[in-house]
Tab-separated table of C-alpha atoms in Angstrom:
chain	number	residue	atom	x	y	z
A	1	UNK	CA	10.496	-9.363	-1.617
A	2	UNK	CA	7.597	-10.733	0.570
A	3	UNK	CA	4.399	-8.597	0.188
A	4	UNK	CA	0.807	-9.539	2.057
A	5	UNK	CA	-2.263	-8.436	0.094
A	6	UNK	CA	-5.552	-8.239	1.804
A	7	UNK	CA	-8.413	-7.945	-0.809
A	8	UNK	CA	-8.759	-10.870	-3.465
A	9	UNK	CA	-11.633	-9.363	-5.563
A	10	UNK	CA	-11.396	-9.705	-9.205
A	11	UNK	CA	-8.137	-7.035	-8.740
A	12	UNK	CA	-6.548	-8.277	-5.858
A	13	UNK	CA	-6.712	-11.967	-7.226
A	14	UNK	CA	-5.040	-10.776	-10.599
A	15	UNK	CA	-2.534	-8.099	-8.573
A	16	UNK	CA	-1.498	-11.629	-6.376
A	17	UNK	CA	-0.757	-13.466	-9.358
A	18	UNK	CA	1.087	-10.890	-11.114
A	19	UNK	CA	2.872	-10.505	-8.388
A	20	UNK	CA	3.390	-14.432	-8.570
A	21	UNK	CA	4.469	-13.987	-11.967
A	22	UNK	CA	7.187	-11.859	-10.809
A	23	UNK	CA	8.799	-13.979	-8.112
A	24	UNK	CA	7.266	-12.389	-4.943
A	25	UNK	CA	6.241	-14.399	-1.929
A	26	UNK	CA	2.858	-13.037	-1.441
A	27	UNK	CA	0.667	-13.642	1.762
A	28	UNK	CA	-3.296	-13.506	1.212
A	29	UNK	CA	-6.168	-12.771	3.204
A	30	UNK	CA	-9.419	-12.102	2.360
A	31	UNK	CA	-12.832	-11.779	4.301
A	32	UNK	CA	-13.974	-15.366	3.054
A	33	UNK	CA	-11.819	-18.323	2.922
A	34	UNK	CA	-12.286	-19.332	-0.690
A	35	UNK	CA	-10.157	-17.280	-2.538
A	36	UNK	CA	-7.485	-17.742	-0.248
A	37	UNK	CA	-7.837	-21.105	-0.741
A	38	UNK	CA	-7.980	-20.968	-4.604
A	39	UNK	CA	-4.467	-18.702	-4.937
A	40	UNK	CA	-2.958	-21.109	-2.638
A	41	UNK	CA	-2.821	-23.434	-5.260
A	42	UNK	CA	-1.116	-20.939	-7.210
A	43	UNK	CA	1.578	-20.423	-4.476
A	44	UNK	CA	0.323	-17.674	-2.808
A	45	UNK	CA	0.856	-18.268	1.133
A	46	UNK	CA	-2.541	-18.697	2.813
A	47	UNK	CA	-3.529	-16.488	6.412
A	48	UNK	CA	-6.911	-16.863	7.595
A	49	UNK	CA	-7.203	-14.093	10.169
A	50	UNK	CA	-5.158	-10.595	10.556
A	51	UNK	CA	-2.799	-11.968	13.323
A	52	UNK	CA	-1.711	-15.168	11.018
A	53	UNK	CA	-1.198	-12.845	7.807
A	54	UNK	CA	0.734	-10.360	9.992
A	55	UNK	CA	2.803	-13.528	11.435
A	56	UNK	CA	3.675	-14.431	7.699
A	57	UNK	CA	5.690	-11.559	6.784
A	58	UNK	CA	8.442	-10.118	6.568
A	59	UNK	CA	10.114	-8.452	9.849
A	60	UNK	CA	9.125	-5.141	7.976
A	61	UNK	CA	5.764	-5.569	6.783
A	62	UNK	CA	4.837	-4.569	3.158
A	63	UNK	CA	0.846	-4.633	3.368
A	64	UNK	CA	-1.575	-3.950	-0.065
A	65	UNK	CA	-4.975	-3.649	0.720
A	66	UNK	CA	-7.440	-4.149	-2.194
A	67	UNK	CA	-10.502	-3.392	-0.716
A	68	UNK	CA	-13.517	-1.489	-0.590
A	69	UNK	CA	-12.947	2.689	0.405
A	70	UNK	CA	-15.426	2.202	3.593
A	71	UNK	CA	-13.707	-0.832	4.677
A	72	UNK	CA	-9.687	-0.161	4.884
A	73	UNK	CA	-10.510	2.070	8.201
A	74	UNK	CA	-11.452	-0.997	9.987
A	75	UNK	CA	-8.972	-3.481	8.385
A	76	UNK	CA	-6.105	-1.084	9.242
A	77	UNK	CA	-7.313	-1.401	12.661
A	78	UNK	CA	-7.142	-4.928	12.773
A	79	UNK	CA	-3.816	-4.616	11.353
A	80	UNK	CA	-2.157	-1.926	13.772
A	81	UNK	CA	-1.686	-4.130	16.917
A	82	UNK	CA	0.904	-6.030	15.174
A	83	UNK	CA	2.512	-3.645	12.810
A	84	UNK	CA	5.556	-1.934	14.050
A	85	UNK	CA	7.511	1.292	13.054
A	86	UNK	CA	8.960	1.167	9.425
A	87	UNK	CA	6.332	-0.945	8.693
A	88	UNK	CA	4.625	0.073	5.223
A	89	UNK	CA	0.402	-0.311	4.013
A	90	UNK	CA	-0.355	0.625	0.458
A	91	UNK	CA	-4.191	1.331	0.071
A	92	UNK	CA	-4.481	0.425	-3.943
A	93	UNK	CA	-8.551	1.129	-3.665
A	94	UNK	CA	-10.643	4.001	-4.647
A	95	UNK	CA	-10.259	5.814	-1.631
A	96	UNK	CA	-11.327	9.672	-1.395
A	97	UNK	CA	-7.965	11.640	-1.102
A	98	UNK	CA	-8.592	13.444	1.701
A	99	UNK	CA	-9.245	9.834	4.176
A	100	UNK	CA	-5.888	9.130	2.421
A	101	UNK	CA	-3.702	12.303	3.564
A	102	UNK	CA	-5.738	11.489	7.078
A	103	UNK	CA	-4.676	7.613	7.417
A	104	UNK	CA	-1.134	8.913	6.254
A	105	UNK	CA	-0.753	11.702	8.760
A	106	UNK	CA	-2.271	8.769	11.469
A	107	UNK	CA	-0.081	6.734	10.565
A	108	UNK	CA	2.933	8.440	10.407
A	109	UNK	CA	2.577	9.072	14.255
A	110	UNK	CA	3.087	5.596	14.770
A	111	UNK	CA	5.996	5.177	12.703
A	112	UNK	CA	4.460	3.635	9.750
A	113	UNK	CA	4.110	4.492	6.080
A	114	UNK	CA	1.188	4.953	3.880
A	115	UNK	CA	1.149	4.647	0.363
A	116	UNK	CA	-2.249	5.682	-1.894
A	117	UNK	CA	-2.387	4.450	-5.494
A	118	UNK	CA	-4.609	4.874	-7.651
A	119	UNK	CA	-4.404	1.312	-9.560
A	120	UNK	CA	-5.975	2.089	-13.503
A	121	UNK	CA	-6.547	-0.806	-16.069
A	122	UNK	CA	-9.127	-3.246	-14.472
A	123	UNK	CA	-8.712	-6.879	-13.625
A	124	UNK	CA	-6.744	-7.269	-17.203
A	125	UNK	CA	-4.320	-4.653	-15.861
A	126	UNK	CA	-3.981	-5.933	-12.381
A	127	UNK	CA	-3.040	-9.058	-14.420
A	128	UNK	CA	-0.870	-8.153	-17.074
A	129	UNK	CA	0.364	-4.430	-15.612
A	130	UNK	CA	-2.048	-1.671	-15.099
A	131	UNK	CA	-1.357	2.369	-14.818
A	132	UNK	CA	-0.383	3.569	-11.076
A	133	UNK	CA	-0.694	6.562	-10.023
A	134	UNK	CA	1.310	6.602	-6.341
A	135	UNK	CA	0.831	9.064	-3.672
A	136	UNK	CA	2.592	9.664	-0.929
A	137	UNK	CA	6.385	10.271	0.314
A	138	UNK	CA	8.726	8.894	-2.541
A	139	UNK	CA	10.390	5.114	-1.613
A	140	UNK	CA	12.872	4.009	-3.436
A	141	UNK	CA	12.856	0.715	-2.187
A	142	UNK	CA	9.469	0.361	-3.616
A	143	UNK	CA	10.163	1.407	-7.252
A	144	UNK	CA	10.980	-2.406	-8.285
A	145	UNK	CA	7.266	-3.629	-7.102
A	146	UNK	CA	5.812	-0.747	-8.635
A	147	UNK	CA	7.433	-1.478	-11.986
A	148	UNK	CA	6.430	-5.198	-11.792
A	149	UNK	CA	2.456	-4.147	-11.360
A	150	UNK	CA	2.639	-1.498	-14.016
A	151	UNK	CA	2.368	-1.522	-17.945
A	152	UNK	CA	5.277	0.328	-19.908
A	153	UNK	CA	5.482	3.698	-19.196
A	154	UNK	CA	2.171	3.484	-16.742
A	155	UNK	CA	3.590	4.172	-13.420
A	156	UNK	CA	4.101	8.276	-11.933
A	157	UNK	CA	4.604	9.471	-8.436
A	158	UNK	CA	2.653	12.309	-7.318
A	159	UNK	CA	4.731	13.551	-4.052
A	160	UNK	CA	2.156	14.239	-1.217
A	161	UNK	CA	-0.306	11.783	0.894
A	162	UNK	CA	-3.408	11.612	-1.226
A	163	UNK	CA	-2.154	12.525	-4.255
A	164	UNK	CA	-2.465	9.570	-6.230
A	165	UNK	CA	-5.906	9.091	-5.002
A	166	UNK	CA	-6.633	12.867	-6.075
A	167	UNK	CA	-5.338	11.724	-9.516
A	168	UNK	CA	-7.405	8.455	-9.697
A	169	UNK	CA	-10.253	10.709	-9.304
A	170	UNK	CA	-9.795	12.956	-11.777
A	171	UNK	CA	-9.041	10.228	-13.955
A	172	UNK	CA	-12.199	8.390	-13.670
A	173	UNK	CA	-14.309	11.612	-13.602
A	174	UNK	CA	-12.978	12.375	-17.239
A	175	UNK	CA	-13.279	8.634	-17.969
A	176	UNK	CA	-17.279	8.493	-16.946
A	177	UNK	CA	-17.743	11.880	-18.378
A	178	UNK	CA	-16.541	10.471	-21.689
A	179	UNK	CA	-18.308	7.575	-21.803
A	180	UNK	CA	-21.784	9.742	-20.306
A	181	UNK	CA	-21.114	11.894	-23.265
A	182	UNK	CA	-20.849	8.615	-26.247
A	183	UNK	CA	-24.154	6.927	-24.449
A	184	UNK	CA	-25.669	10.400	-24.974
A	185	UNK	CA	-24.753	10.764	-28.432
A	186	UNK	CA	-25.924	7.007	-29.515
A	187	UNK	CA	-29.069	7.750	-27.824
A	188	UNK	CA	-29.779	10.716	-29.830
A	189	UNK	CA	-29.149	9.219	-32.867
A	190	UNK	CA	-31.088	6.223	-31.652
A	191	UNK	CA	-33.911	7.817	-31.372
A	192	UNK	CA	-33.989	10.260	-34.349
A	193	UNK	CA	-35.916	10.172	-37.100
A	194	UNK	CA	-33.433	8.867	-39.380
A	195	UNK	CA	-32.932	4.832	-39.538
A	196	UNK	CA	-29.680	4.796	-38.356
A	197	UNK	CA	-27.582	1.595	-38.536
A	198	UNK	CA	-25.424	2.523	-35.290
A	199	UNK	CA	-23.725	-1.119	-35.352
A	200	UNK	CA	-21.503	-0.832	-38.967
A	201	UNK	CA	-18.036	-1.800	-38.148
């Protein structure tokens, strides 16, 4: 499978060479050359503007953006004048559900599929397999790459546009709530009366 990923942050550079890892041909781009340039030496196949990483792909076009929430409106426009029906983006960001379930019903009018995931783990689970949460209509003929990018027993469709993006949220709301709720409790101590030693392992 060929798969173009636009995005190659500390996430998208580890998702590419997982990817790698796994045997894909992966196209790159990225809003500044260098880290194009860097995973080229890795293997990744280099495109320097949306028309050449469009070019590079497969007749149907498997696109993952890794990229910020307020930026996949406009890179999805760059994309659109050469993506055809069939054609399928996956938006692994942190994108609020509901401009999910809107790019997916947009899309969908043009023929081509939109995939949210919520992508958990960091850049050591981008590398090594993270925990997806995918969104979206079911396809089958995705399952394999999904796999690949995910740690054992980390990967679960949600059926609906949005709805692994809904789930990411959730996710990291408990997740910061949790770790709110330890700083708060270390601080209390911290500043108690008692000489606490709060670093005993």
């Amino acid at each position: 499978m060929k798969i173009g990923v636009i995005g190659l942050g500390k996430m998208g550079k580890n998702i590419v060479l997982n990817l790698l890892d796994h045997k894909y041909e992966v196209v790159v781009n990225n809003r500044s050359p260098e880290p194009i340039n860097e995973l080229k030496k890795y293997g990744a196949i280099p495109a320097y503007s949306p028309e050449e990483f469009t070019e590079k792909l497969s007749k149907q076009k498997i696109i993952w953006l890794m990229i910020p929430a307020d930026s996949v409106d406009k890179v999805i426009s760059q994309l659109k004048p050469n993506l055809n029906k069939n054609d399928i983006i996956i938006d692994g960001g942190n994108s609020f559900y509901k401009d999910s379930i809107r790019r997916y019903n947009e899309l969908s009018k043009l023929g081509i599929e939109f995939i949210d995931v919520g992508f958990s783990g960091g850049p050591n689970g981008a590398r090594n397999g993270g925990c997806l949460m995918v969104g979206g209509k079911e396809n089958k003929n995705l399952s394999k790459l999904f796999v690949d990018l995910s740690v054992k027993n980390g990967l679960q469709f949600f059926k609906s546009p949005g709805a692994g993006h809904f789930v990411k949220m959730v996710h990291n709301g408990i997740e910061y709530g949790m770790m709110q709720s330890i700083a708060e409790g270390f601080e209390i101590l911290k500043n108690s009366k008692y000489k606490l030693n709060l670093f005993v392992r």
